């Protein structure tokens, strides 16, 4: 590390430059995504938080751990339909099956209300979890919620119904979402009572406007 100023050549010291620190707090800084279209300029104490939720930030593909694609949110929908259409569910009501031998974790994308949502299903510590993330502006996540309906073809009058809020798309780790407590959680010993003769549990995910 240089021990002298490259301009005036005087020796550098450990003394804090309070004047410069004061200036840095009143200057507004442009978002790192300005070339992608973001026009936000914010104080230094707010800019890092903005980068996490910026509408123009770079998005990674979430539907396959083997896919290295990255791009803007506008490009994300095109990528999913072009490369991962097997993981896309269309419509605000989507029916699916749960089986004990299925993978511990699955993620799909639902198209509902002309919006994109991630649907996570994870088995952890003998509990099965469902969580939904809205892919869009963080301030718009309050416009949506989701329901999980669990039923069986063995008994028409047996069913479980849950309603929960959606998360925004900032968190990448499903365990962080589960640990927040805002998800649907069903113990496996309860879920297994809904299995039919083929060992299948039927359930429906419904995206709703809040």
mmCIF file of C-alpha atoms in Angstrom:
data_model
loop_
_atom_site.group_PDB
_atom_site.id
_atom_site.type_symbol
_atom_site.label_atom_id
_atom_site.label_comp_id
_atom_site.label_asym_id
_atom_site.label_seq_id
_atom_site.Cartn_x
_atom_site.Cartn_y
_atom_site.Cartn_z
ATOM 1 C CA UNK A 1 0.000 0.000 0.000
ATOM 2 C CA UNK A 2 1.334 3.454 -0.908
ATOM 3 C CA UNK A 3 2.515 5.524 2.067
ATOM 4 C CA UNK A 4 2.418 8.899 0.313
ATOM 5 C CA UNK A 5 -0.178 10.878 -1.607
ATOM 6 C CA UNK A 6 0.195 10.351 -5.378
ATOM 7 C CA UNK A 7 -0.680 14.040 -5.969
ATOM 8 C CA UNK A 8 1.125 16.114 -3.357
ATOM 9 C CA UNK A 9 3.627 13.412 -2.325
ATOM 10 C CA UNK A 10 3.149 14.137 1.375
ATOM 11 C CA UNK A 11 3.155 11.165 3.747
ATOM 12 C CA UNK A 12 -0.184 9.533 4.450
ATOM 13 C CA UNK A 13 -1.351 9.389 8.068
ATOM 14 C CA UNK A 14 -4.000 7.484 10.003
ATOM 15 C CA UNK A 15 -5.879 10.711 10.742
ATOM 16 C CA UNK A 16 -9.501 10.644 9.608
ATOM 17 C CA UNK A 17 -10.565 13.243 7.064
ATOM 18 C CA UNK A 18 -13.763 14.407 8.728
ATOM 19 C CA UNK A 19 -14.401 17.038 6.063
ATOM 20 C CA UNK A 20 -14.342 14.444 3.299
ATOM 21 C CA UNK A 21 -16.479 12.053 5.353
ATOM 22 C CA UNK A 22 -19.070 14.814 5.774
ATOM 23 C CA UNK A 23 -19.077 15.499 2.046
ATOM 24 C CA UNK A 24 -19.553 11.771 1.295
ATOM 25 C CA UNK A 25 -22.764 11.732 3.361
ATOM 26 C CA UNK A 26 -24.410 14.557 1.390
ATOM 27 C CA UNK A 27 -23.368 13.408 -2.079
ATOM 28 C CA UNK A 28 -25.889 11.304 -4.032
ATOM 29 C CA UNK A 29 -24.446 8.273 -5.815
ATOM 30 C CA UNK A 30 -25.819 6.716 -9.023
ATOM 31 C CA UNK A 31 -26.941 3.078 -8.962
ATOM 32 C CA UNK A 32 -24.471 0.524 -10.309
ATOM 33 C CA UNK A 33 -27.173 -0.522 -12.790
ATOM 34 C CA UNK A 34 -27.390 2.860 -14.491
ATOM 35 C CA UNK A 35 -26.318 1.364 -17.833
ATOM 36 C CA UNK A 36 -29.267 -1.047 -17.627
ATOM 37 C CA UNK A 37 -31.705 1.805 -17.118
ATOM 38 C CA UNK A 38 -31.827 2.616 -13.382
ATOM 39 C CA UNK A 39 -32.008 6.365 -12.760
ATOM 40 C CA UNK A 40 -31.831 6.198 -8.958
ATOM 41 C CA UNK A 41 -29.286 8.359 -7.126
ATOM 42 C CA UNK A 42 -29.108 7.828 -3.366
ATOM 43 C CA UNK A 43 -27.024 8.747 -0.300
ATOM 44 C CA UNK A 44 -24.120 6.456 0.531
ATOM 45 C CA UNK A 45 -25.987 4.871 3.472
ATOM 46 C CA UNK A 46 -28.875 3.829 1.194
ATOM 47 C CA UNK A 47 -27.188 2.826 -2.049
ATOM 48 C CA UNK A 48 -26.062 -0.673 -0.964
ATOM 49 C CA UNK A 49 -29.574 -1.624 0.152
ATOM 50 C CA UNK A 50 -30.961 -0.308 -3.128
ATOM 51 C CA UNK A 51 -28.575 -2.514 -5.120
ATOM 52 C CA UNK A 52 -30.154 -5.590 -3.481
ATOM 53 C CA UNK A 53 -33.665 -4.722 -4.680
ATOM 54 C CA UNK A 54 -32.957 -2.662 -7.801
ATOM 55 C CA UNK A 55 -35.416 -3.418 -10.622
ATOM 56 C CA UNK A 56 -32.494 -3.392 -13.062
ATOM 57 C CA UNK A 57 -30.154 -5.687 -11.137
ATOM 58 C CA UNK A 58 -28.769 -8.861 -12.654
ATOM 59 C CA UNK A 59 -30.866 -12.006 -12.140
ATOM 60 C CA UNK A 60 -29.449 -15.533 -12.115
ATOM 61 C CA UNK A 61 -31.370 -18.564 -13.371
ATOM 62 C CA UNK A 62 -32.993 -20.275 -10.383
ATOM 63 C CA UNK A 63 -34.668 -23.220 -12.128
ATOM 64 C CA UNK A 64 -31.516 -25.286 -12.685
ATOM 65 C CA UNK A 65 -28.352 -25.430 -10.621
ATOM 66 C CA UNK A 66 -26.491 -26.330 -13.795
ATOM 67 C CA UNK A 67 -27.565 -23.186 -15.673
ATOM 68 C CA UNK A 68 -25.172 -20.219 -15.493
ATOM 69 C CA UNK A 69 -27.431 -17.742 -17.315
ATOM 70 C CA UNK A 70 -27.674 -14.195 -15.945
ATOM 71 C CA UNK A 71 -29.613 -11.218 -17.237
ATOM 72 C CA UNK A 72 -32.207 -8.586 -16.451
ATOM 73 C CA UNK A 73 -35.666 -9.359 -15.101
ATOM 74 C CA UNK A 74 -37.183 -8.538 -18.484
ATOM 75 C CA UNK A 75 -34.949 -11.193 -20.064
ATOM 76 C CA UNK A 76 -35.648 -13.753 -17.322
ATOM 77 C CA UNK A 77 -39.091 -14.738 -18.612
ATOM 78 C CA UNK A 78 -37.754 -15.302 -22.147
ATOM 79 C CA UNK A 79 -34.930 -17.463 -20.791
ATOM 80 C CA UNK A 80 -37.250 -19.652 -18.707
ATOM 81 C CA UNK A 81 -39.647 -20.284 -21.579
ATOM 82 C CA UNK A 82 -36.779 -20.991 -23.985
ATOM 83 C CA UNK A 83 -34.653 -23.230 -21.739
ATOM 84 C CA UNK A 84 -36.739 -24.477 -18.785
ATOM 85 C CA UNK A 85 -40.311 -24.820 -20.017
ATOM 86 C CA UNK A 86 -40.649 -28.123 -18.103
ATOM 87 C CA UNK A 87 -40.424 -26.099 -14.884
ATOM 88 C CA UNK A 88 -43.134 -23.610 -15.841
ATOM 89 C CA UNK A 89 -46.731 -23.811 -14.637
ATOM 90 C CA UNK A 90 -49.370 -21.651 -16.298
ATOM 91 C CA UNK A 91 -52.388 -20.279 -14.463
ATOM 92 C CA UNK A 92 -53.147 -19.049 -10.983
ATOM 93 C CA UNK A 93 -54.299 -22.552 -9.940
ATOM 94 C CA UNK A 94 -51.824 -25.382 -10.460
ATOM 95 C CA UNK A 95 -52.287 -28.985 -9.358
ATOM 96 C CA UNK A 96 -49.370 -31.216 -8.439
ATOM 97 C CA UNK A 97 -48.410 -34.464 -6.715
ATOM 98 C CA UNK A 98 -46.262 -35.121 -3.663
ATOM 99 C CA UNK A 99 -44.515 -38.427 -3.060
ATOM 100 C CA UNK A 100 -42.167 -39.411 -0.273
ATOM 101 C CA UNK A 101 -39.456 -40.542 -2.701
ATOM 102 C CA UNK A 102 -39.456 -37.265 -4.625
ATOM 103 C CA UNK A 103 -36.384 -34.976 -4.294
ATOM 104 C CA UNK A 104 -36.072 -33.093 -1.002
ATOM 105 C CA UNK A 105 -36.316 -29.774 -2.847
ATOM 106 C CA UNK A 106 -37.974 -28.580 -6.053
ATOM 107 C CA UNK A 107 -38.463 -25.129 -7.547
ATOM 108 C CA UNK A 108 -40.810 -24.169 -10.368
ATOM 109 C CA UNK A 109 -42.084 -20.958 -11.884
ATOM 110 C CA UNK A 110 -45.787 -20.094 -12.047
ATOM 111 C CA UNK A 111 -47.203 -17.573 -14.506
ATOM 112 C CA UNK A 112 -50.286 -15.954 -12.955
ATOM 113 C CA UNK A 113 -51.904 -12.547 -13.501
ATOM 114 C CA UNK A 114 -49.215 -12.009 -16.184
ATOM 115 C CA UNK A 115 -46.620 -12.090 -13.389
ATOM 116 C CA UNK A 116 -43.877 -14.581 -12.465
ATOM 117 C CA UNK A 117 -43.648 -16.473 -9.161
ATOM 118 C CA UNK A 118 -41.184 -19.038 -7.809
ATOM 119 C CA UNK A 119 -42.812 -21.970 -6.021
ATOM 120 C CA UNK A 120 -40.522 -23.792 -3.598
ATOM 121 C CA UNK A 121 -41.309 -27.186 -2.078
ATOM 122 C CA UNK A 122 -38.796 -28.497 0.445
ATOM 123 C CA UNK A 123 -38.690 -31.393 2.908
ATOM 124 C CA UNK A 124 -36.600 -30.567 5.988
ATOM 125 C CA UNK A 125 -36.494 -32.161 9.415
ATOM 126 C CA UNK A 126 -39.634 -34.250 8.817
ATOM 127 C CA UNK A 127 -41.643 -31.215 7.705
ATOM 128 C CA UNK A 128 -42.720 -30.341 4.181
ATOM 129 C CA UNK A 129 -42.612 -26.628 3.339
ATOM 130 C CA UNK A 130 -44.200 -24.568 0.573
ATOM 131 C CA UNK A 131 -43.068 -20.996 -0.132
ATOM 132 C CA UNK A 132 -43.739 -18.576 -2.972
ATOM 133 C CA UNK A 133 -41.636 -15.649 -4.180
ATOM 134 C CA UNK A 134 -42.982 -12.864 -6.361
ATOM 135 C CA UNK A 135 -40.543 -12.000 -9.164
ATOM 136 C CA UNK A 136 -40.953 -8.263 -9.480
ATOM 137 C CA UNK A 137 -40.661 -4.984 -7.633
ATOM 138 C CA UNK A 138 -40.301 -5.545 -3.901
ATOM 139 C CA UNK A 139 -42.982 -2.945 -3.154
ATOM 140 C CA UNK A 140 -45.504 -4.935 -5.219
ATOM 141 C CA UNK A 141 -45.134 -8.217 -3.306
ATOM 142 C CA UNK A 142 -47.921 -7.148 -0.907
ATOM 143 C CA UNK A 143 -50.368 -7.358 -3.829
ATOM 144 C CA UNK A 144 -50.221 -11.170 -3.827
ATOM 145 C CA UNK A 145 -50.611 -14.152 -1.518
ATOM 146 C CA UNK A 146 -50.879 -17.896 -2.071
ATOM 147 C CA UNK A 147 -52.874 -20.866 -0.866
ATOM 148 C CA UNK A 148 -52.015 -24.550 -0.579
ATOM 149 C CA UNK A 149 -54.853 -27.068 -0.711
ATOM 150 C CA UNK A 150 -53.983 -30.673 0.231
ATOM 151 C CA UNK A 151 -56.510 -33.392 -0.480
ATOM 152 C CA UNK A 152 -56.895 -37.091 -1.262
ATOM 153 C CA UNK A 153 -58.941 -39.091 -3.741
ATOM 154 C CA UNK A 154 -59.661 -41.621 -0.970
ATOM 155 C CA UNK A 155 -62.001 -39.383 1.029
ATOM 156 C CA UNK A 156 -63.828 -36.426 -0.504
ATOM 157 C CA UNK A 157 -64.313 -34.626 2.796
ATOM 158 C CA UNK A 158 -60.656 -34.724 3.926
ATOM 159 C CA UNK A 159 -58.529 -31.698 3.063
ATOM 160 C CA UNK A 160 -56.071 -29.180 4.464
ATOM 161 C CA UNK A 161 -56.047 -25.533 3.403
ATOM 162 C CA UNK A 162 -53.430 -22.890 4.152
ATOM 163 C CA UNK A 163 -52.985 -19.248 3.173
ATOM 164 C CA UNK A 164 -49.680 -17.382 3.349
ATOM 165 C CA UNK A 165 -47.973 -14.218 2.117
ATOM 166 C CA UNK A 166 -45.563 -14.195 -0.804
ATOM 167 C CA UNK A 167 -41.918 -13.210 -0.424
ATOM 168 C CA UNK A 168 -40.054 -10.836 -2.691
ATOM 169 C CA UNK A 169 -37.332 -12.247 -4.938
ATOM 170 C CA UNK A 170 -34.357 -10.877 -2.987
ATOM 171 C CA UNK A 171 -33.568 -14.014 -0.952
ATOM 172 C CA UNK A 172 -31.772 -16.767 -2.891
ATOM 173 C CA UNK A 173 -31.669 -19.387 -0.131
ATOM 174 C CA UNK A 174 -34.880 -21.322 0.495
ATOM 175 C CA UNK A 175 -33.729 -22.082 4.053
ATOM 176 C CA UNK A 176 -33.683 -18.340 4.819
ATOM 177 C CA UNK A 177 -37.286 -18.132 3.627
ATOM 178 C CA UNK A 178 -38.288 -21.139 5.741
ATOM 179 C CA UNK A 179 -36.529 -19.716 8.783
ATOM 180 C CA UNK A 180 -38.508 -16.472 8.412
ATOM 181 C CA UNK A 181 -41.628 -18.460 9.368
ATOM 182 C CA UNK A 182 -43.724 -17.101 6.491
ATOM 183 C CA UNK A 183 -44.386 -20.327 4.625
ATOM 184 C CA UNK A 184 -46.726 -23.291 4.724
ATOM 185 C CA UNK A 185 -45.402 -26.119 6.911
ATOM 186 C CA UNK A 186 -46.966 -29.573 7.200
ATOM 187 C CA UNK A 187 -45.412 -32.383 9.280
ATOM 188 C CA UNK A 188 -44.696 -35.469 7.195
ATOM 189 C CA UNK A 189 -46.678 -37.717 9.540
ATOM 190 C CA UNK A 190 -49.740 -35.555 8.804
ATOM 191 C CA UNK A 191 -49.052 -35.345 5.077
ATOM 192 C CA UNK A 192 -48.688 -39.109 4.808
ATOM 193 C CA UNK A 193 -52.255 -39.593 6.050
ATOM 194 C CA UNK A 194 -53.384 -38.079 2.737
ATOM 195 C CA UNK A 195 -51.522 -40.583 0.535
ATOM 196 C CA UNK A 196 -53.653 -42.783 -1.706
ATOM 197 C CA UNK A 197 -53.027 -46.417 -2.664
ATOM 198 C CA UNK A 198 -50.231 -45.311 -5.025
ATOM 199 C CA UNK A 199 -48.480 -43.336 -2.270
ATOM 200 C CA UNK A 200 -49.429 -39.999 -3.839
ATOM 201 C CA UNK A 201 -50.716 -36.836 -2.165
ATOM 202 C CA UNK A 202 -52.624 -34.357 -4.325
ATOM 203 C CA UNK A 203 -52.222 -30.644 -3.710
ATOM 204 C CA UNK A 204 -53.076 -27.376 -5.385
ATOM 205 C CA UNK A 205 -51.090 -24.115 -5.326
ATOM 206 C CA UNK A 206 -53.189 -21.030 -5.950
ATOM 207 C CA UNK A 207 -51.778 -17.538 -6.453
ATOM 208 C CA UNK A 208 -54.253 -14.883 -5.337
ATOM 209 C CA UNK A 209 -54.435 -11.130 -5.219
ATOM 210 C CA UNK A 210 -54.174 -9.964 -1.632
#
